[in-house]
Tab-separated table of C-alpha atoms in Angstrom:
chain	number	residue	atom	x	y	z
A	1318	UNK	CA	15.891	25.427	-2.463
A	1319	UNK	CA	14.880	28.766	-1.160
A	1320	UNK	CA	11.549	28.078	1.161
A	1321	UNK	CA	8.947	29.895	-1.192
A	1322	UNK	CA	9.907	27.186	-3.574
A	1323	UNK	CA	9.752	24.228	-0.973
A	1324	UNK	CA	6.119	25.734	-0.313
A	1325	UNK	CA	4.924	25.581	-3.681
A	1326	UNK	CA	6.579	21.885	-4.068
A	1327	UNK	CA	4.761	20.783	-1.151
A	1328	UNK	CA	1.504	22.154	-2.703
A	1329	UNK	CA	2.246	20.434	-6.210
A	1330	UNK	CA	3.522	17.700	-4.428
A	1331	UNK	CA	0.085	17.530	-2.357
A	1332	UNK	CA	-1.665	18.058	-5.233
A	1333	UNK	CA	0.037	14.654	-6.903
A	1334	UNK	CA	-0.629	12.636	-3.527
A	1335	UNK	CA	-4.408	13.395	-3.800
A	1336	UNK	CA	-4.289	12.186	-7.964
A	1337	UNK	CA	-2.182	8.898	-7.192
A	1338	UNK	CA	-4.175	8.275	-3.735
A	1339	UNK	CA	-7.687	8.724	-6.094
A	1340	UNK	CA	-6.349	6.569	-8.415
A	1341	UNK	CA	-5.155	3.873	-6.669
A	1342	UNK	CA	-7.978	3.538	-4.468
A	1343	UNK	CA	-10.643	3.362	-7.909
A	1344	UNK	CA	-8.203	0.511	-8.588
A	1345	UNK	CA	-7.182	-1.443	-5.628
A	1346	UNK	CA	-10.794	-0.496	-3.679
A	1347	UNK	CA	-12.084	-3.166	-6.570
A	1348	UNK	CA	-9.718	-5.682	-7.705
A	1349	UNK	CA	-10.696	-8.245	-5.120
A	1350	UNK	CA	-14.158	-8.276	-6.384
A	1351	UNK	CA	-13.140	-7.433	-10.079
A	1352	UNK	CA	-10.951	-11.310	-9.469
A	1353	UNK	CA	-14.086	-12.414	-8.389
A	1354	UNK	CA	-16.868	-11.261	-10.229
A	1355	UNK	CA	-14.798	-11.262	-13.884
A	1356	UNK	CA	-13.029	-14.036	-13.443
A	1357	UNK	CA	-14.396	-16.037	-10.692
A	1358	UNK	CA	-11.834	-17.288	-8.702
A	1359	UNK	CA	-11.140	-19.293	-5.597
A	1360	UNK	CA	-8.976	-18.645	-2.133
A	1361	UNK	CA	-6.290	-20.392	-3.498
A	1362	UNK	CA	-6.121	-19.093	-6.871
A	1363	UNK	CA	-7.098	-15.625	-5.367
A	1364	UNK	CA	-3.508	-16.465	-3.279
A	1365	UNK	CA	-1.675	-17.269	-6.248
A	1366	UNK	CA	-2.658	-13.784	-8.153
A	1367	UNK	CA	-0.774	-11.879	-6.198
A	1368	UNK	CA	2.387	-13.046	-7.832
A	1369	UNK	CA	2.003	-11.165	-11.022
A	1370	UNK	CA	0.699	-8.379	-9.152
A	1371	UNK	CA	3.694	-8.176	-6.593
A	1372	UNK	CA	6.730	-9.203	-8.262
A	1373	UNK	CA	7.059	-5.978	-9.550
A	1374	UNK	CA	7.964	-4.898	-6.200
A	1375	UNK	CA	11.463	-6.840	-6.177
A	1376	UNK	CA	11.899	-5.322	-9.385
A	1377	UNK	CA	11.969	-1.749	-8.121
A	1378	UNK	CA	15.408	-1.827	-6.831
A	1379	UNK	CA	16.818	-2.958	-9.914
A	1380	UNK	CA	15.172	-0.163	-11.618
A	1381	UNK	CA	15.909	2.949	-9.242
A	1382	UNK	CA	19.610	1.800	-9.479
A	1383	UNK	CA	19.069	1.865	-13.335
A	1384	UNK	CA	17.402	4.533	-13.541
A	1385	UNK	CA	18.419	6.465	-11.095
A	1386	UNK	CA	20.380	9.417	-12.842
A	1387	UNK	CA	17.072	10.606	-14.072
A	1388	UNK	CA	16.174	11.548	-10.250
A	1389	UNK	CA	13.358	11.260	-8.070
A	1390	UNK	CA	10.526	13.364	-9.575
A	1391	UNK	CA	11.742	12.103	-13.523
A	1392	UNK	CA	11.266	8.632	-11.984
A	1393	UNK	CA	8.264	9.514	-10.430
A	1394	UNK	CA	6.752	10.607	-14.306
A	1395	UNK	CA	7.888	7.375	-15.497
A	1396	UNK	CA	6.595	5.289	-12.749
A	1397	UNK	CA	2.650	6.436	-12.982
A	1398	UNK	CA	2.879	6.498	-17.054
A	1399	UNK	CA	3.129	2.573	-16.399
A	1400	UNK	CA	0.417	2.882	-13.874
A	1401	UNK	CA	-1.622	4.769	-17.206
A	1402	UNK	CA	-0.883	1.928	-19.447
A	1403	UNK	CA	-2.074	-0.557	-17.039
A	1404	UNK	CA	-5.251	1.429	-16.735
A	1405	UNK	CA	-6.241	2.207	-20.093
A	1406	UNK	CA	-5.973	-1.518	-20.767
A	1407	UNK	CA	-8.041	-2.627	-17.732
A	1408	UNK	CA	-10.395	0.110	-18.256
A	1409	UNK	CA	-11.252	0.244	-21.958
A	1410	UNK	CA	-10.225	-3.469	-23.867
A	1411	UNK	CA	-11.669	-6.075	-21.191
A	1412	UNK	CA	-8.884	-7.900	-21.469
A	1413	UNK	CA	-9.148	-12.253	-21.348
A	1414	UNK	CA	-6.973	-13.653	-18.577
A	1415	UNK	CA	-3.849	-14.191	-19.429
A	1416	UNK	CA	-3.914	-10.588	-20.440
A	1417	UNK	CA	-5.309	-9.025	-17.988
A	1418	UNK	CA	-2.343	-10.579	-15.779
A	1419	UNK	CA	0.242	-8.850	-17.981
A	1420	UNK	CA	-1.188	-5.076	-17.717
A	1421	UNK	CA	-2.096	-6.206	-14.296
A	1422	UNK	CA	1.824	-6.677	-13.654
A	1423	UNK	CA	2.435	-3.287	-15.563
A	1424	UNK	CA	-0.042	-1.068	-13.321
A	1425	UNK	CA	1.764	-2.943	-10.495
A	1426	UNK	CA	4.991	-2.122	-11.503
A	1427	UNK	CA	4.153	1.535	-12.258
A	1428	UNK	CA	2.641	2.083	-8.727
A	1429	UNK	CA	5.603	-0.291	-6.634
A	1430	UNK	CA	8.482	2.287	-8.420
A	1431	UNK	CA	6.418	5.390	-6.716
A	1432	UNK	CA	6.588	3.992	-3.468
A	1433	UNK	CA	9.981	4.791	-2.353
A	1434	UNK	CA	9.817	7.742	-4.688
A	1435	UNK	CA	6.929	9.102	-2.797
A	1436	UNK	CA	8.619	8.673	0.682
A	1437	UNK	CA	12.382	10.003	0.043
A	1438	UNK	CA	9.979	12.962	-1.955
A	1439	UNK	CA	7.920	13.604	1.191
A	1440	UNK	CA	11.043	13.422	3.199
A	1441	UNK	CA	13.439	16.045	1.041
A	1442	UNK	CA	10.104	18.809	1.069
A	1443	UNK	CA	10.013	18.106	4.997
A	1444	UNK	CA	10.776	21.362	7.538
A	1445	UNK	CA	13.669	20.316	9.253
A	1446	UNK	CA	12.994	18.577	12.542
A	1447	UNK	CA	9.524	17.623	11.569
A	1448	UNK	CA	9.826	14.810	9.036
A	1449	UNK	CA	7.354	12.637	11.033
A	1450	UNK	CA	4.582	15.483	11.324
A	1451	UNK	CA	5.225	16.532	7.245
A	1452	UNK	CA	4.969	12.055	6.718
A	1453	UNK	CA	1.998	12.150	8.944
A	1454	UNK	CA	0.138	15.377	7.039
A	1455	UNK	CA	1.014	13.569	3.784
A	1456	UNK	CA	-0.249	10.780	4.952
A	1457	UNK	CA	-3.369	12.048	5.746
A	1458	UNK	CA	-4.036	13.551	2.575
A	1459	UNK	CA	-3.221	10.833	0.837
A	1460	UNK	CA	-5.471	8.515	3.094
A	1461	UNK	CA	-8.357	11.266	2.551
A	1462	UNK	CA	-8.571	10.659	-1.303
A	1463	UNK	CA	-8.192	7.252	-0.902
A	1464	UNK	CA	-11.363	7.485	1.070
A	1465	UNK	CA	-12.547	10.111	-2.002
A	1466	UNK	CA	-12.229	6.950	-4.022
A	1467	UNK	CA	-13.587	4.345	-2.123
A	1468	UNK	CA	-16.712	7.159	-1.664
A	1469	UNK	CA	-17.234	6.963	-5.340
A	1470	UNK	CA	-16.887	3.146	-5.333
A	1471	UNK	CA	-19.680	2.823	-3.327
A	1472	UNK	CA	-21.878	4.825	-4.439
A	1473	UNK	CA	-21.341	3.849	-8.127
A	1474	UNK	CA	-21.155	0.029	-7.618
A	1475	UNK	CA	-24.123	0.659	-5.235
A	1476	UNK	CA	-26.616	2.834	-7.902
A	1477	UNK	CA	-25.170	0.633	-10.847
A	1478	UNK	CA	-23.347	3.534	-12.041
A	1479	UNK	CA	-19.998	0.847	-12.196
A	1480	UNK	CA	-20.615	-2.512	-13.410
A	1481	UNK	CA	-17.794	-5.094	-14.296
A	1482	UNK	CA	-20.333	-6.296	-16.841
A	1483	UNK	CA	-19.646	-3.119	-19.623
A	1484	UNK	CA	-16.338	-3.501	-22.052
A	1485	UNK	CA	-15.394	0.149	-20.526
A	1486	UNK	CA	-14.627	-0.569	-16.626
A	1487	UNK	CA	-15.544	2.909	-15.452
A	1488	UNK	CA	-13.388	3.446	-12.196
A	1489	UNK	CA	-10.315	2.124	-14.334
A	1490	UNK	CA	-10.654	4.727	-16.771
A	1491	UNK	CA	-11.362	7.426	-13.961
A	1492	UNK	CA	-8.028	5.870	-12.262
A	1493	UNK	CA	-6.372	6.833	-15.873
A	1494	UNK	CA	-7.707	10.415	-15.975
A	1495	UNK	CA	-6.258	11.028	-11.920
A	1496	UNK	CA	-3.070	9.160	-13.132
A	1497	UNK	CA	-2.727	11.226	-16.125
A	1498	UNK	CA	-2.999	14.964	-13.971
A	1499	UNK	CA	-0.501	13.624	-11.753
A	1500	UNK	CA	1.992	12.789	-14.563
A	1501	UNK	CA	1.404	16.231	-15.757
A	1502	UNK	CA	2.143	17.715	-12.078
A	1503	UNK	CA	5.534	15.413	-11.346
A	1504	UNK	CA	6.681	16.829	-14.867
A	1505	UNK	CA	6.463	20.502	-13.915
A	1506	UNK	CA	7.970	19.667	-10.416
A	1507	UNK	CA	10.852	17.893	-12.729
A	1508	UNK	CA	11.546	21.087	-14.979
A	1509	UNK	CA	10.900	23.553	-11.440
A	1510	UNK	CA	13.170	22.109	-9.135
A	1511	UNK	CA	17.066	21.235	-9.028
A	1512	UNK	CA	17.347	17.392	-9.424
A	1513	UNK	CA	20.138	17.028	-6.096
A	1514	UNK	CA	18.437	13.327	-6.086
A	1515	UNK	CA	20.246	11.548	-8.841
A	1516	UNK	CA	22.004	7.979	-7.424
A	1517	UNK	CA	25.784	8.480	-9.241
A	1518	UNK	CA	26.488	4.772	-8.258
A	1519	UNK	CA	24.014	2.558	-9.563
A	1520	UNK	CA	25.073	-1.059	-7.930
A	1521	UNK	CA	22.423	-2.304	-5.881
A	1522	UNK	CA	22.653	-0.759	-2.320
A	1523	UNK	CA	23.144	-3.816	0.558
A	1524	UNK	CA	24.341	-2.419	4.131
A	1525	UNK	CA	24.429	-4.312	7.796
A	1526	UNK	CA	24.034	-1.060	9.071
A	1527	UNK	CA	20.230	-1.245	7.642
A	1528	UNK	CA	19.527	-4.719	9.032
A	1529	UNK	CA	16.416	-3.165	11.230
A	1530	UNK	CA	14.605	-1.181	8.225
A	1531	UNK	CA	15.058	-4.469	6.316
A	1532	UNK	CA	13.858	-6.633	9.131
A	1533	UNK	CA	10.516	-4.370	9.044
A	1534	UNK	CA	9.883	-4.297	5.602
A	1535	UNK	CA	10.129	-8.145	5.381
A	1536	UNK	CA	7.667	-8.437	8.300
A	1537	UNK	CA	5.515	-6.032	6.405
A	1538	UNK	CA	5.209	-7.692	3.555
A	1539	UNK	CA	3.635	-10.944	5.366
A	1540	UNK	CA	1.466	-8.278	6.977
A	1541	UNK	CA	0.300	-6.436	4.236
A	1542	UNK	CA	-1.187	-9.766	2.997
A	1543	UNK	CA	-3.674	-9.290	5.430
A	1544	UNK	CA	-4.870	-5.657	4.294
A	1545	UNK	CA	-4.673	-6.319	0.874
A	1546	UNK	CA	-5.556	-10.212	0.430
A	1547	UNK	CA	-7.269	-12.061	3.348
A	1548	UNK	CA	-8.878	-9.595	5.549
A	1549	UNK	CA	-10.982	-8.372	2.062
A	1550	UNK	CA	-11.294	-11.930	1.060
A	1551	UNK	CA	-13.234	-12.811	4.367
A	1552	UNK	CA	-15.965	-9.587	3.908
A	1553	UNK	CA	-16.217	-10.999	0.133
A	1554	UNK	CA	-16.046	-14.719	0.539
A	1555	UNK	CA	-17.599	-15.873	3.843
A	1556	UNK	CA	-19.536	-12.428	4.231
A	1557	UNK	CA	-21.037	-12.906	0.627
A	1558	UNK	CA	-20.070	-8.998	0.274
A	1559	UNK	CA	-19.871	-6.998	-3.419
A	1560	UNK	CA	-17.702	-4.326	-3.823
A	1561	UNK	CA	-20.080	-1.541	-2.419
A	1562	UNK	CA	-19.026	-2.958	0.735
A	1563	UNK	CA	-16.035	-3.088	0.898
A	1564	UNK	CA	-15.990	-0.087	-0.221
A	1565	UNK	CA	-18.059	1.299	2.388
A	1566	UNK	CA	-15.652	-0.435	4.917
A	1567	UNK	CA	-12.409	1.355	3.333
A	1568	UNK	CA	-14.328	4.897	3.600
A	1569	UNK	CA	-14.339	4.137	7.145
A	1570	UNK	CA	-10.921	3.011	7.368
A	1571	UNK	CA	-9.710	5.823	5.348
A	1572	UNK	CA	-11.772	8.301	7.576
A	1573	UNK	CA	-9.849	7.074	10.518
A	1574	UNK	CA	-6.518	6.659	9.070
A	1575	UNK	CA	-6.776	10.830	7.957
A	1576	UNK	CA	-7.175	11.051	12.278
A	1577	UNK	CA	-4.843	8.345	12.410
A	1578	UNK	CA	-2.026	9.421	10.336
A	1579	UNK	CA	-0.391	12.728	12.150
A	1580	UNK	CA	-1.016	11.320	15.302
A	1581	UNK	CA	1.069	8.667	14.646
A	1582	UNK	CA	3.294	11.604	12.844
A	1583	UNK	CA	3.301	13.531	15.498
A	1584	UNK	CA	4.027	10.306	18.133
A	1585	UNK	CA	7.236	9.570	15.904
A	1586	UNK	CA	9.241	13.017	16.025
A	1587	UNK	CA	8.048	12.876	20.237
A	1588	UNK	CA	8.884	9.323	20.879
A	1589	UNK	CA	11.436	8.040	18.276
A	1590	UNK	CA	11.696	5.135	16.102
A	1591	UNK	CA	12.211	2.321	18.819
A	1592	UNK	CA	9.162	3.398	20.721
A	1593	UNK	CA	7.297	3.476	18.400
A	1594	UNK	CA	8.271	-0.168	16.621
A	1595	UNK	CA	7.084	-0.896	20.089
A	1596	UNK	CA	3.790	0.337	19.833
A	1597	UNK	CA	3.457	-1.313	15.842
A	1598	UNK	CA	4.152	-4.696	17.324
A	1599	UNK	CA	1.873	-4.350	20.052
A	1600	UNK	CA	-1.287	-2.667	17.689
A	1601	UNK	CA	-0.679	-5.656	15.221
A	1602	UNK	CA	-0.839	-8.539	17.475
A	1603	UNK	CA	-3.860	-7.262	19.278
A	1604	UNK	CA	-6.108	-6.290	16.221
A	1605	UNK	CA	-4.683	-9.643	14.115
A	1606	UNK	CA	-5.737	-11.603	16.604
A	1607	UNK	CA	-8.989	-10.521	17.625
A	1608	UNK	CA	-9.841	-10.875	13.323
A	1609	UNK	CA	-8.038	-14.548	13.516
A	1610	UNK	CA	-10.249	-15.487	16.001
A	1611	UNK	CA	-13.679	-13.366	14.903
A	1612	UNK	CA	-13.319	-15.130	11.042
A	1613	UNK	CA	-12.180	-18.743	12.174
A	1614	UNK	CA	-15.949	-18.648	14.320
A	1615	UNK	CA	-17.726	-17.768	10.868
A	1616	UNK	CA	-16.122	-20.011	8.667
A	1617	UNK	CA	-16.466	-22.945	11.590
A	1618	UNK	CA	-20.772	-21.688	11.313
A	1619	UNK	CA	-20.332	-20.040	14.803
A	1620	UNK	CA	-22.749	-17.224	13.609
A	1621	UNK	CA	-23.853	-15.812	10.085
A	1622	UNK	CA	-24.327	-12.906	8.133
A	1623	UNK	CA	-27.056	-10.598	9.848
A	1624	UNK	CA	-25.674	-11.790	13.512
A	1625	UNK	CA	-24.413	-8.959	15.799
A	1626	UNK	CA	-21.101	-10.547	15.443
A	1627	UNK	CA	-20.918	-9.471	11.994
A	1628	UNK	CA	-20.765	-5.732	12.948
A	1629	UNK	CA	-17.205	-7.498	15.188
A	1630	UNK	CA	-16.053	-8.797	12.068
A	1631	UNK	CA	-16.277	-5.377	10.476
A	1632	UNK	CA	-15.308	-3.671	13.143
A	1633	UNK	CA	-12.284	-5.948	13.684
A	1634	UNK	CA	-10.869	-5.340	9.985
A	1635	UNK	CA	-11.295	-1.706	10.258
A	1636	UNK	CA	-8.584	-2.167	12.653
A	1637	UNK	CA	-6.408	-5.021	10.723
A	1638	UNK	CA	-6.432	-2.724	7.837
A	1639	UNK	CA	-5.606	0.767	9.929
A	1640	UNK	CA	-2.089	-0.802	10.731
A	1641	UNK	CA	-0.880	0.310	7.231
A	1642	UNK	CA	-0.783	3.995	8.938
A	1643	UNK	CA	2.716	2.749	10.628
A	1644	UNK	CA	4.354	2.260	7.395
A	1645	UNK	CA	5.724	6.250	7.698
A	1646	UNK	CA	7.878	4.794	10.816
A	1647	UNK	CA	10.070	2.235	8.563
A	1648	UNK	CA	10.742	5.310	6.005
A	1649	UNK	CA	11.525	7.508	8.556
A	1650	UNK	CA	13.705	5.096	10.535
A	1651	UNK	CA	15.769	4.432	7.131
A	1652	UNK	CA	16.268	8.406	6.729
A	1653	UNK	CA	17.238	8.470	10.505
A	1654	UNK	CA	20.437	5.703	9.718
A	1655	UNK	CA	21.415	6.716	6.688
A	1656	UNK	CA	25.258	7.253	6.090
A	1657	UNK	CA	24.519	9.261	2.979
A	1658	UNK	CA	20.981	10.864	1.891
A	1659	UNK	CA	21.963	9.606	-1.084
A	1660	UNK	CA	21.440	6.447	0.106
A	1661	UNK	CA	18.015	6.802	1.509
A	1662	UNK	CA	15.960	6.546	-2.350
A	1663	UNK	CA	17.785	3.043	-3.245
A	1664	UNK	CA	18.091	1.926	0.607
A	1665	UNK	CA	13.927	2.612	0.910
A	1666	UNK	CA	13.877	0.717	-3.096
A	1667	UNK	CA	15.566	-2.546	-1.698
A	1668	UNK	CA	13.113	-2.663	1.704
A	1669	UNK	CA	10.428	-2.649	-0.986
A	1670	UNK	CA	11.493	-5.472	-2.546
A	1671	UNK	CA	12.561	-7.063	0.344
A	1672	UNK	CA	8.846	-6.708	1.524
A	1673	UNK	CA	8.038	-8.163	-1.870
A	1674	UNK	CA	9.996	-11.103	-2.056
A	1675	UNK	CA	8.261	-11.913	1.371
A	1676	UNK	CA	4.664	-10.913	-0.680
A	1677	UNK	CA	4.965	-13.661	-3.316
A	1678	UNK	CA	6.619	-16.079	-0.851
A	1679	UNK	CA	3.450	-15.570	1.712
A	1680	UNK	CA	0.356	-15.264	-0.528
A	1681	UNK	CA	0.420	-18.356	-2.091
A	1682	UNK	CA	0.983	-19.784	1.691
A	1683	UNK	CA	-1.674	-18.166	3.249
A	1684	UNK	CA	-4.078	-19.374	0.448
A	1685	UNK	CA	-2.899	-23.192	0.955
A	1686	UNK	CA	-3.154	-22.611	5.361
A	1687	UNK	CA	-6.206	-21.054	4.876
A	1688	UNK	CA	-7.789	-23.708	2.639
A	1689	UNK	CA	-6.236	-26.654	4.784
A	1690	UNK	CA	-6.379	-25.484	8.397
A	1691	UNK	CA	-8.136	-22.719	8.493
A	1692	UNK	CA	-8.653	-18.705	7.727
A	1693	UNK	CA	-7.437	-18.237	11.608
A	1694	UNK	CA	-3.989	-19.498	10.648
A	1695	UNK	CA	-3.476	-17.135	7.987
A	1696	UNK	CA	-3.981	-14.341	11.068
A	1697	UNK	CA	-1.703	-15.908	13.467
A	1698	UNK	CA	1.311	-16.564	11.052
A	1699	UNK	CA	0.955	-12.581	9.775
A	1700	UNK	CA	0.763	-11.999	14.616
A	1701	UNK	CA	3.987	-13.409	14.743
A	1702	UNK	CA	5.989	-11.884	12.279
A	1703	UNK	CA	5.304	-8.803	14.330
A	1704	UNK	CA	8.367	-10.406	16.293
A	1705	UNK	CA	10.700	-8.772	13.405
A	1706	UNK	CA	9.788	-5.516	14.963
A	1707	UNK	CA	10.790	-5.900	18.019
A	1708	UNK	CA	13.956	-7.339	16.878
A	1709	UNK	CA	14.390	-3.910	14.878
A	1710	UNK	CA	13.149	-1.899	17.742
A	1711	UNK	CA	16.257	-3.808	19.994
A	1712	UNK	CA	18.602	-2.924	17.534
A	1713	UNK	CA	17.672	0.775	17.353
A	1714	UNK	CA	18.925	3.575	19.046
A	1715	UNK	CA	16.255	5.271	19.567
């Protein structure tokens, strides 16, 4: 690829993250309260949903080794017309429950397939030496329309402009129309560019050699319960909070994870992969922590909605939710032990659904803990699987 055409793939490809990152966030920024305020649900069943909405993540390695000859960027079109489907039903039919659950496990499967597409894809348009700043920029763009998103969701659920109420579910269909330009842009890419990426072997891709990325991505998908599950599910359910919000809590987290993002970039190409597992561990178990012990006081009465330790609780799950921003250093550490960068698209497809495998296991555990012990349980077990990364980080190189 001569570099005039990596430039204008990086633009297209830019142009895709900021469609994808706008839809996504006009979907996940809501689903917690869209559970809630549809459907009604409790802790535990709100546990228990995330199995439909998560298996499709173990299913992505089965289907980048099947459909792998098609490459990355044909993959890619696939993936986010399944992300469409699941939109247009959500968005326009108001589906009953049981349905809902099936398009719900369609959008999921749509948008679990683009996320090892979208890292080997970042990774093949990076300059060569700098794959951790060109993560970290994409990153950051991507993080800046998710805040785009969770800008609108505010504002709409805030004025009235949204309501869950109407048959047509407004930032679903808006998700549909980003979706939609980005299927158009991942085509043109597909036509443009030389598909090297195809997988000629298409058995599912197991290697001791990749023992620490898969270490990581199992302890990531315990963590990633907190972000996407409990930390939410305290601001809605002990907080009382609606979706404006939340919302308004993701625009801040978004704002900082676009300052976040290429420093941690940058960081990674300085400091390696080992250092910087390191330096994961470390950020999780102090900001987990301080949230265990901030929402076991409210639930326990230690201080209500409207004390100053509310603006603690807030501020504490802007920082639970910012460690998402590491995620770039298990991609990047994957790439950096690869035998083959062949390997790297179904290698980075089995750590997803090694993460979730650990997703469906944990959710429905954290709901139980939580409801018999305690919300600060649920912090502390996600704390200590932290320890996975610093058995990766020992078993790294560098």
């Amino acid at each position: 690829m001569t570099e005039q055409k990596r430039q204008w793939a990086v633009k297209m490809f830019l142009a895709v993250l900021a469609l994808t990152a706008l839809a996504n966030g006009l979907g996940n920024n809501i689903f917690s309260n869209y559970f809630n305020e549809a459907f009604h649900i409790n802790s535990v069943q709100r546990g228990f949903i995330e199995i439909p909405r998560e298996s499709p993540g173990i299913l992505c390695m089965v289907l980048v080794a099947a459909l792998g000859l098609l490459g990355n960027l044909w993959m890619s079109v696939a993936a986010q017309i399944l992300v469409l489907t699941g939109f247009i039903v959500l968005g326009w039919f108001s589906p009953e429950y049981g349905t809902m659950l099936l398009f719900l496990f369609i959008h999921s499967l749509g948008m679990h397939l683009f996320m090892p597409l979208n890292d080997a894809i970042s990774m093949d348009l990076a300059e060569k030496g700098r794959v951790g700043t060109t993560l970290g920029a994409f990153k950051g763009v991507n993080t800046l329309f998710n805040m785009v998103a969770a800008v609108m969701v505010f504002f709409g659920f805030r004025t009235g402009f949204f309501r869950f109420e109407t048959r047509m579910i407004l930032p679903f269909a808006l998700g549909a129309a980003a979706t939609a330009g980005a299927i158009l842009l991942l085509a043109a890419m597909a036509v443009s560019l030389p598909q090297k990426d195809t997988v000629k072997n298409h058995k599912l891709l197991f290697r001791k050699r990749y023992m620490p990325y898969y270490m990581v991505t199992l302890a990531y998908g315990c963590q990633k319960r907190i972000k996407i599950v409990f930390a939410p599910w305290v601001i809605i359910n002990l907080l009382g909070q609606g979706a404006d919000t939340v919302a308004l809590l993701t625009i801040v987290v978004h704002f900082a994870g676009t300052l976040v993002a290429p420093v941690i970039g940058n960081m990674l190409d300085k400091l390696g992969v080992r250092r910087m597992l390191l330096v994961e561990a470390a950020y999780i178990a102090v900001t987990f922590s301080l949230m265990g012990l901030l929402a076991g006081m409210l639930a326990n009465g230690s201080f209500h909605l409207g004390d100053w330790q509310t603006w603690l609780v807030f501020g504490a799950y802007v920082l639970c939710v910012l460690f998402e921003q590491f995620n770039m250093v298990h991609s990047y550490m994957m790439r950096s032990i690869a035998l083959d960068p062949s390997e790297v698209t179904r290698t980075l497809s089995v750590g997803l659904s090694v993460d979730h495998i650990m997703a469906i296991i944990a959710s429905p555990v954290m709901g139980l803990i939580w409801n018999a012990w305690g919300v600060q349980y649920v912090f502390i077990l996600a704390m200590a699987s932290a320890l996975f990364q610093l058995a990766a980080a020992a078993m790294t190189e560098r």
